[in-house]
mmCIF file of C-alpha atoms in Angstrom:
data_model
loop_
_atom_site.group_PDB
_atom_site.id
_atom_site.type_symbol
_atom_site.label_atom_id
_atom_site.label_comp_id
_atom_site.label_asym_id
_atom_site.label_seq_id
_atom_site.Cartn_x
_atom_site.Cartn_y
_atom_site.Cartn_z
ATOM 1 C CA UNK A 209 -32.945 10.739 28.527
ATOM 2 C CA UNK A 210 -34.019 11.587 25.020
ATOM 3 C CA UNK A 211 -30.587 12.965 24.163
ATOM 4 C CA UNK A 212 -28.833 9.902 25.615
ATOM 5 C CA UNK A 213 -31.047 7.607 23.567
ATOM 6 C CA UNK A 214 -30.334 9.620 20.414
ATOM 7 C CA UNK A 215 -26.568 9.456 20.947
ATOM 8 C CA UNK A 216 -26.787 5.714 21.567
ATOM 9 C CA UNK A 217 -28.810 5.250 18.394
ATOM 10 C CA UNK A 218 -26.252 7.223 16.363
ATOM 11 C CA UNK A 219 -23.439 5.126 17.744
ATOM 12 C CA UNK A 220 -25.316 2.017 16.776
ATOM 13 C CA UNK A 221 -25.796 3.273 13.240
ATOM 14 C CA UNK A 222 -22.189 4.396 12.737
ATOM 15 C CA UNK A 223 -20.384 1.645 14.630
ATOM 16 C CA UNK A 224 -19.938 -0.606 11.629
ATOM 17 C CA UNK A 225 -19.872 2.049 8.926
ATOM 18 C CA UNK A 226 -16.566 1.993 6.987
ATOM 19 C CA UNK A 227 -14.095 4.844 7.293
ATOM 20 C CA UNK A 228 -11.593 5.685 4.582
ATOM 21 C CA UNK A 229 -7.856 6.356 4.765
ATOM 22 C CA UNK A 230 -6.613 8.035 1.579
ATOM 23 C CA UNK A 231 -3.159 8.814 0.200
ATOM 24 C CA UNK A 232 -2.302 10.433 -3.138
ATOM 25 C CA UNK A 233 0.848 10.360 -5.261
ATOM 26 C CA UNK A 234 1.781 12.430 -8.304
ATOM 27 C CA UNK A 235 -0.825 10.731 -10.492
ATOM 28 C CA UNK A 236 -2.418 7.953 -8.465
ATOM 29 C CA UNK A 237 -4.492 7.458 -5.331
ATOM 30 C CA UNK A 238 -4.753 4.660 -2.767
ATOM 31 C CA UNK A 239 -7.590 4.220 -0.281
ATOM 32 C CA UNK A 240 -8.396 1.518 2.225
ATOM 33 C CA UNK A 241 -11.708 1.151 4.000
ATOM 34 C CA UNK A 242 -12.004 -0.089 7.570
ATOM 35 C CA UNK A 243 -14.836 -0.869 9.965
ATOM 36 C CA UNK A 244 -14.820 -0.818 13.757
ATOM 37 C CA UNK A 245 -15.118 -4.333 15.077
ATOM 38 C CA UNK A 246 -16.898 -5.014 18.371
ATOM 39 C CA UNK A 247 -17.700 -2.158 20.738
ATOM 40 C CA UNK A 248 -14.596 -0.136 19.900
ATOM 41 C CA UNK A 249 -12.948 -0.734 23.286
ATOM 42 C CA UNK A 250 -9.968 -2.413 21.640
ATOM 43 C CA UNK A 251 -7.489 0.083 20.181
ATOM 44 C CA UNK A 252 -6.712 -2.426 17.422
ATOM 45 C CA UNK A 253 -10.339 -3.169 16.610
ATOM 46 C CA UNK A 254 -10.339 -1.549 13.165
ATOM 47 C CA UNK A 255 -10.587 -4.232 10.498
ATOM 48 C CA UNK A 256 -9.707 -3.448 6.911
ATOM 49 C CA UNK A 257 -12.319 -4.070 4.257
ATOM 50 C CA UNK A 258 -10.362 -3.498 1.038
ATOM 51 C CA UNK A 259 -7.518 -1.513 -0.509
ATOM 52 C CA UNK A 260 -8.391 0.349 -3.695
ATOM 53 C CA UNK A 261 -6.124 2.230 -6.106
ATOM 54 C CA UNK A 262 -6.729 4.251 -9.243
ATOM 55 C CA UNK A 263 -5.152 6.767 -11.603
ATOM 56 C CA UNK A 264 -1.808 6.547 -13.385
ATOM 57 C CA UNK A 265 -0.469 3.010 -13.533
ATOM 58 C CA UNK A 266 2.402 3.099 -16.041
ATOM 59 C CA UNK A 267 5.012 2.208 -13.397
ATOM 60 C CA UNK A 268 2.918 -0.431 -11.636
ATOM 61 C CA UNK A 269 2.102 1.896 -8.743
ATOM 62 C CA UNK A 270 -1.523 0.698 -8.636
ATOM 63 C CA UNK A 271 -0.536 -2.854 -7.728
ATOM 64 C CA UNK A 272 -2.886 -4.597 -10.173
ATOM 65 C CA UNK A 273 -0.206 -6.657 -11.877
ATOM 66 C CA UNK A 274 0.003 -4.461 -14.972
ATOM 67 C CA UNK A 275 0.928 -0.951 -16.099
ATOM 68 C CA UNK A 276 -2.514 0.237 -17.131
ATOM 69 C CA UNK A 277 -4.186 3.455 -16.003
ATOM 70 C CA UNK A 278 -7.439 2.989 -14.075
ATOM 71 C CA UNK A 279 -10.182 5.606 -14.134
ATOM 72 C CA UNK A 280 -12.130 4.381 -11.113
ATOM 73 C CA UNK A 281 -11.208 2.688 -7.807
ATOM 74 C CA UNK A 282 -10.164 -0.949 -8.252
ATOM 75 C CA UNK A 283 -9.459 -3.391 -5.450
ATOM 76 C CA UNK A 284 -5.893 -4.635 -4.984
ATOM 77 C CA UNK A 285 -6.732 -8.325 -4.958
ATOM 78 C CA UNK A 286 -3.395 -9.261 -3.362
ATOM 79 C CA UNK A 287 -4.848 -8.035 -0.064
ATOM 80 C CA UNK A 288 -8.384 -9.371 -0.419
ATOM 81 C CA UNK A 289 -7.992 -11.606 2.670
ATOM 82 C CA UNK A 290 -5.619 -9.358 4.610
ATOM 83 C CA UNK A 291 -5.906 -6.403 6.977
ATOM 84 C CA UNK A 292 -4.341 -3.236 5.562
ATOM 85 C CA UNK A 293 -3.197 -1.053 8.447
ATOM 86 C CA UNK A 294 -1.417 1.788 6.630
ATOM 87 C CA UNK A 295 -0.861 2.982 3.076
ATOM 88 C CA UNK A 296 1.164 5.820 1.574
ATOM 89 C CA UNK A 297 1.795 6.936 -1.996
ATOM 90 C CA UNK A 298 5.027 8.348 -3.357
ATOM 91 C CA UNK A 299 5.296 10.014 -6.738
ATOM 92 C CA UNK A 300 5.260 6.726 -8.642
ATOM 93 C CA UNK A 301 5.205 4.032 -5.952
ATOM 94 C CA UNK A 302 3.084 2.831 -3.054
ATOM 95 C CA UNK A 303 3.871 1.299 0.335
ATOM 96 C CA UNK A 304 1.519 -0.486 2.732
ATOM 97 C CA UNK A 305 1.581 -2.254 6.095
ATOM 98 C CA UNK A 306 -0.511 -5.414 6.118
ATOM 99 C CA UNK A 307 -1.392 -8.136 8.602
ATOM 100 C CA UNK A 308 -2.653 -11.577 7.677
ATOM 101 C CA UNK A 309 -6.121 -13.068 7.839
ATOM 102 C CA UNK A 310 -7.904 -12.972 11.238
ATOM 103 C CA UNK A 311 -6.165 -16.187 12.359
ATOM 104 C CA UNK A 312 -2.806 -14.616 11.437
ATOM 105 C CA UNK A 313 -3.337 -11.151 12.893
ATOM 106 C CA UNK A 314 0.151 -11.039 14.413
ATOM 107 C CA UNK A 315 1.862 -11.666 11.071
ATOM 108 C CA UNK A 316 2.954 -8.238 9.807
ATOM 109 C CA UNK A 317 4.513 -7.352 6.467
ATOM 110 C CA UNK A 318 5.521 -4.161 4.671
ATOM 111 C CA UNK A 319 4.770 -4.226 0.946
ATOM 112 C CA UNK A 320 5.910 -1.848 -1.796
ATOM 113 C CA UNK A 321 5.182 -1.628 -5.510
ATOM 114 C CA UNK A 322 5.569 0.685 -8.491
ATOM 115 C CA UNK A 323 8.655 2.332 -9.967
ATOM 116 C CA UNK A 324 11.779 0.763 -8.463
ATOM 117 C CA UNK A 325 14.350 3.297 -9.626
ATOM 118 C CA UNK A 326 16.776 4.548 -6.919
ATOM 119 C CA UNK A 327 15.730 1.638 -4.682
ATOM 120 C CA UNK A 328 12.580 3.377 -3.485
ATOM 121 C CA UNK A 329 10.775 0.027 -2.997
ATOM 122 C CA UNK A 330 13.337 -1.252 -0.508
ATOM 123 C CA UNK A 331 13.522 -4.650 -2.174
ATOM 124 C CA UNK A 332 17.290 -4.569 -2.749
ATOM 125 C CA UNK A 333 17.206 -3.765 -6.467
ATOM 126 C CA UNK A 334 16.103 -1.176 -9.035
ATOM 127 C CA UNK A 335 13.326 -3.276 -10.594
ATOM 128 C CA UNK A 336 9.741 -2.098 -10.944
ATOM 129 C CA UNK A 337 6.970 -4.108 -9.293
ATOM 130 C CA UNK A 338 3.451 -4.161 -10.730
ATOM 131 C CA UNK A 339 2.150 -6.202 -7.772
ATOM 132 C CA UNK A 340 2.845 -5.748 -4.052
ATOM 133 C CA UNK A 341 6.276 -7.075 -3.041
ATOM 134 C CA UNK A 342 7.424 -7.761 0.516
ATOM 135 C CA UNK A 343 10.146 -5.519 1.924
ATOM 136 C CA UNK A 344 12.145 -8.322 3.576
ATOM 137 C CA UNK A 345 13.805 -6.356 6.387
ATOM 138 C CA UNK A 346 10.466 -5.628 8.073
ATOM 139 C CA UNK A 347 8.985 -9.133 8.066
ATOM 140 C CA UNK A 348 7.301 -9.679 11.421
ATOM 141 C CA UNK A 349 8.375 -6.269 12.750
ATOM 142 C CA UNK A 350 5.870 -3.981 14.476
ATOM 143 C CA UNK A 351 5.461 -0.860 12.342
ATOM 144 C CA UNK A 352 4.276 2.444 13.773
ATOM 145 C CA UNK A 353 4.329 4.689 10.714
ATOM 146 C CA UNK A 354 5.229 4.754 7.021
ATOM 147 C CA UNK A 355 5.785 7.730 4.740
ATOM 148 C CA UNK A 356 6.863 8.413 1.173
ATOM 149 C CA UNK A 357 8.708 11.248 -0.442
ATOM 150 C CA UNK A 358 8.910 11.702 -4.175
ATOM 151 C CA UNK A 359 11.406 8.854 -4.615
ATOM 152 C CA UNK A 360 12.173 7.617 -1.095
ATOM 153 C CA UNK A 361 10.454 5.964 1.852
ATOM 154 C CA UNK A 362 10.606 6.280 5.623
ATOM 155 C CA UNK A 363 9.480 3.562 8.037
ATOM 156 C CA UNK A 364 9.161 3.973 11.806
ATOM 157 C CA UNK A 365 9.188 0.758 13.827
ATOM 158 C CA UNK A 366 7.197 0.100 16.966
ATOM 159 C CA UNK A 367 10.333 0.730 19.018
ATOM 160 C CA UNK A 368 10.762 4.209 17.527
ATOM 161 C CA UNK A 369 13.599 3.439 15.142
ATOM 162 C CA UNK A 370 13.638 5.174 11.748
ATOM 163 C CA UNK A 371 14.617 3.377 8.552
ATOM 164 C CA UNK A 372 14.949 5.080 5.165
ATOM 165 C CA UNK A 373 15.589 3.930 1.593
ATOM 166 C CA UNK A 374 15.455 5.117 -1.993
ATOM 167 C CA UNK A 375 16.800 8.267 -3.599
ATOM 168 C CA UNK A 376 19.266 10.303 -1.565
ATOM 169 C CA UNK A 377 20.489 12.974 -3.970
ATOM 170 C CA UNK A 378 19.873 15.733 -1.417
ATOM 171 C CA UNK A 379 20.611 13.727 1.710
ATOM 172 C CA UNK A 380 16.908 13.131 2.347
ATOM 173 C CA UNK A 381 17.578 9.711 3.849
ATOM 174 C CA UNK A 382 19.359 11.275 6.820
ATOM 175 C CA UNK A 383 22.284 8.850 6.607
ATOM 176 C CA UNK A 384 25.076 11.422 6.411
ATOM 177 C CA UNK A 385 25.776 11.043 2.679
ATOM 178 C CA UNK A 386 24.073 11.327 -0.712
ATOM 179 C CA UNK A 387 24.185 7.681 -1.805
ATOM 180 C CA UNK A 388 20.932 6.021 -2.823
ATOM 181 C CA UNK A 389 19.865 2.962 -0.805
ATOM 182 C CA UNK A 390 18.281 -0.136 -2.363
ATOM 183 C CA UNK A 391 17.236 -1.554 1.010
ATOM 184 C CA UNK A 392 16.099 0.003 4.296
ATOM 185 C CA UNK A 393 18.881 1.518 6.422
ATOM 186 C CA UNK A 394 18.664 2.493 10.079
ATOM 187 C CA UNK A 395 19.209 6.195 10.757
ATOM 188 C CA UNK A 396 21.901 5.574 13.352
ATOM 189 C CA UNK A 397 22.466 9.209 14.259
ATOM 190 C CA UNK A 398 19.120 9.241 16.062
ATOM 191 C CA UNK A 399 19.877 5.950 17.764
ATOM 192 C CA UNK A 400 23.224 7.283 18.995
ATOM 193 C CA UNK A 401 21.371 10.192 20.630
ATOM 194 C CA UNK A 402 18.824 7.820 22.228
ATOM 195 C CA UNK A 403 16.066 9.616 20.330
ATOM 196 C CA UNK A 404 12.924 7.739 19.355
ATOM 197 C CA UNK A 405 10.748 8.662 16.384
ATOM 198 C CA UNK A 406 6.962 8.839 16.447
ATOM 199 C CA UNK A 407 6.256 9.721 12.821
ATOM 200 C CA UNK A 408 8.042 10.841 9.665
ATOM 201 C CA UNK A 409 7.255 12.671 6.449
ATOM 202 C CA UNK A 410 8.921 12.969 3.050
ATOM 203 C CA UNK A 411 8.919 15.704 0.436
ATOM 204 C CA UNK A 412 10.412 16.018 -3.028
ATOM 205 C CA UNK A 413 13.995 15.982 -1.778
ATOM 206 C CA UNK A 414 13.774 16.261 2.001
ATOM 207 C CA UNK A 415 12.376 14.529 5.088
ATOM 208 C CA UNK A 416 11.177 15.409 8.583
ATOM 209 C CA UNK A 417 10.387 13.466 11.722
ATOM 210 C CA UNK A 418 8.787 13.981 15.125
#
């Protein structure tokens, strides 16, 4: 009985303690904090507290609306009233999956910011973004996983489809050529084989998926 009571007490103490999800780029770091809402029985019960970034900011990769370096964690105010579900840092850019306020929990968006060269932000152009910008193709789409390489991104949808965009010098987008992409493109070769993707990862000039 004593052990059961101790375990219950520990659960009570840790239930609402925030946990951190961290991602690091070449010179910057992003971290969002989340707390477990309710009794934890709901798989989607984690509620984001805040997204913080710090480090090198010259390409806008911190998302603070400027190009200044930051020497300590600073909140990305764009998401102050949102629920950050995922975040990943590339070399000089950042991507995040965000839902709306509690009364808009089903509204999902993918945001990207930082250095826009090669189309790595997926916004359809080469422009840098110093504040989070919506990646239009994924508006309202269920997202399972996001990943960044040095200069490209990979997004896995809830239905297991893989989209890639950005630099493709070495064929890292998996699209059968070496042309850069300014906007997300479906990796059709996997679709043709009826293969679904669970997760993806990007390196300097290559990618992998499971």
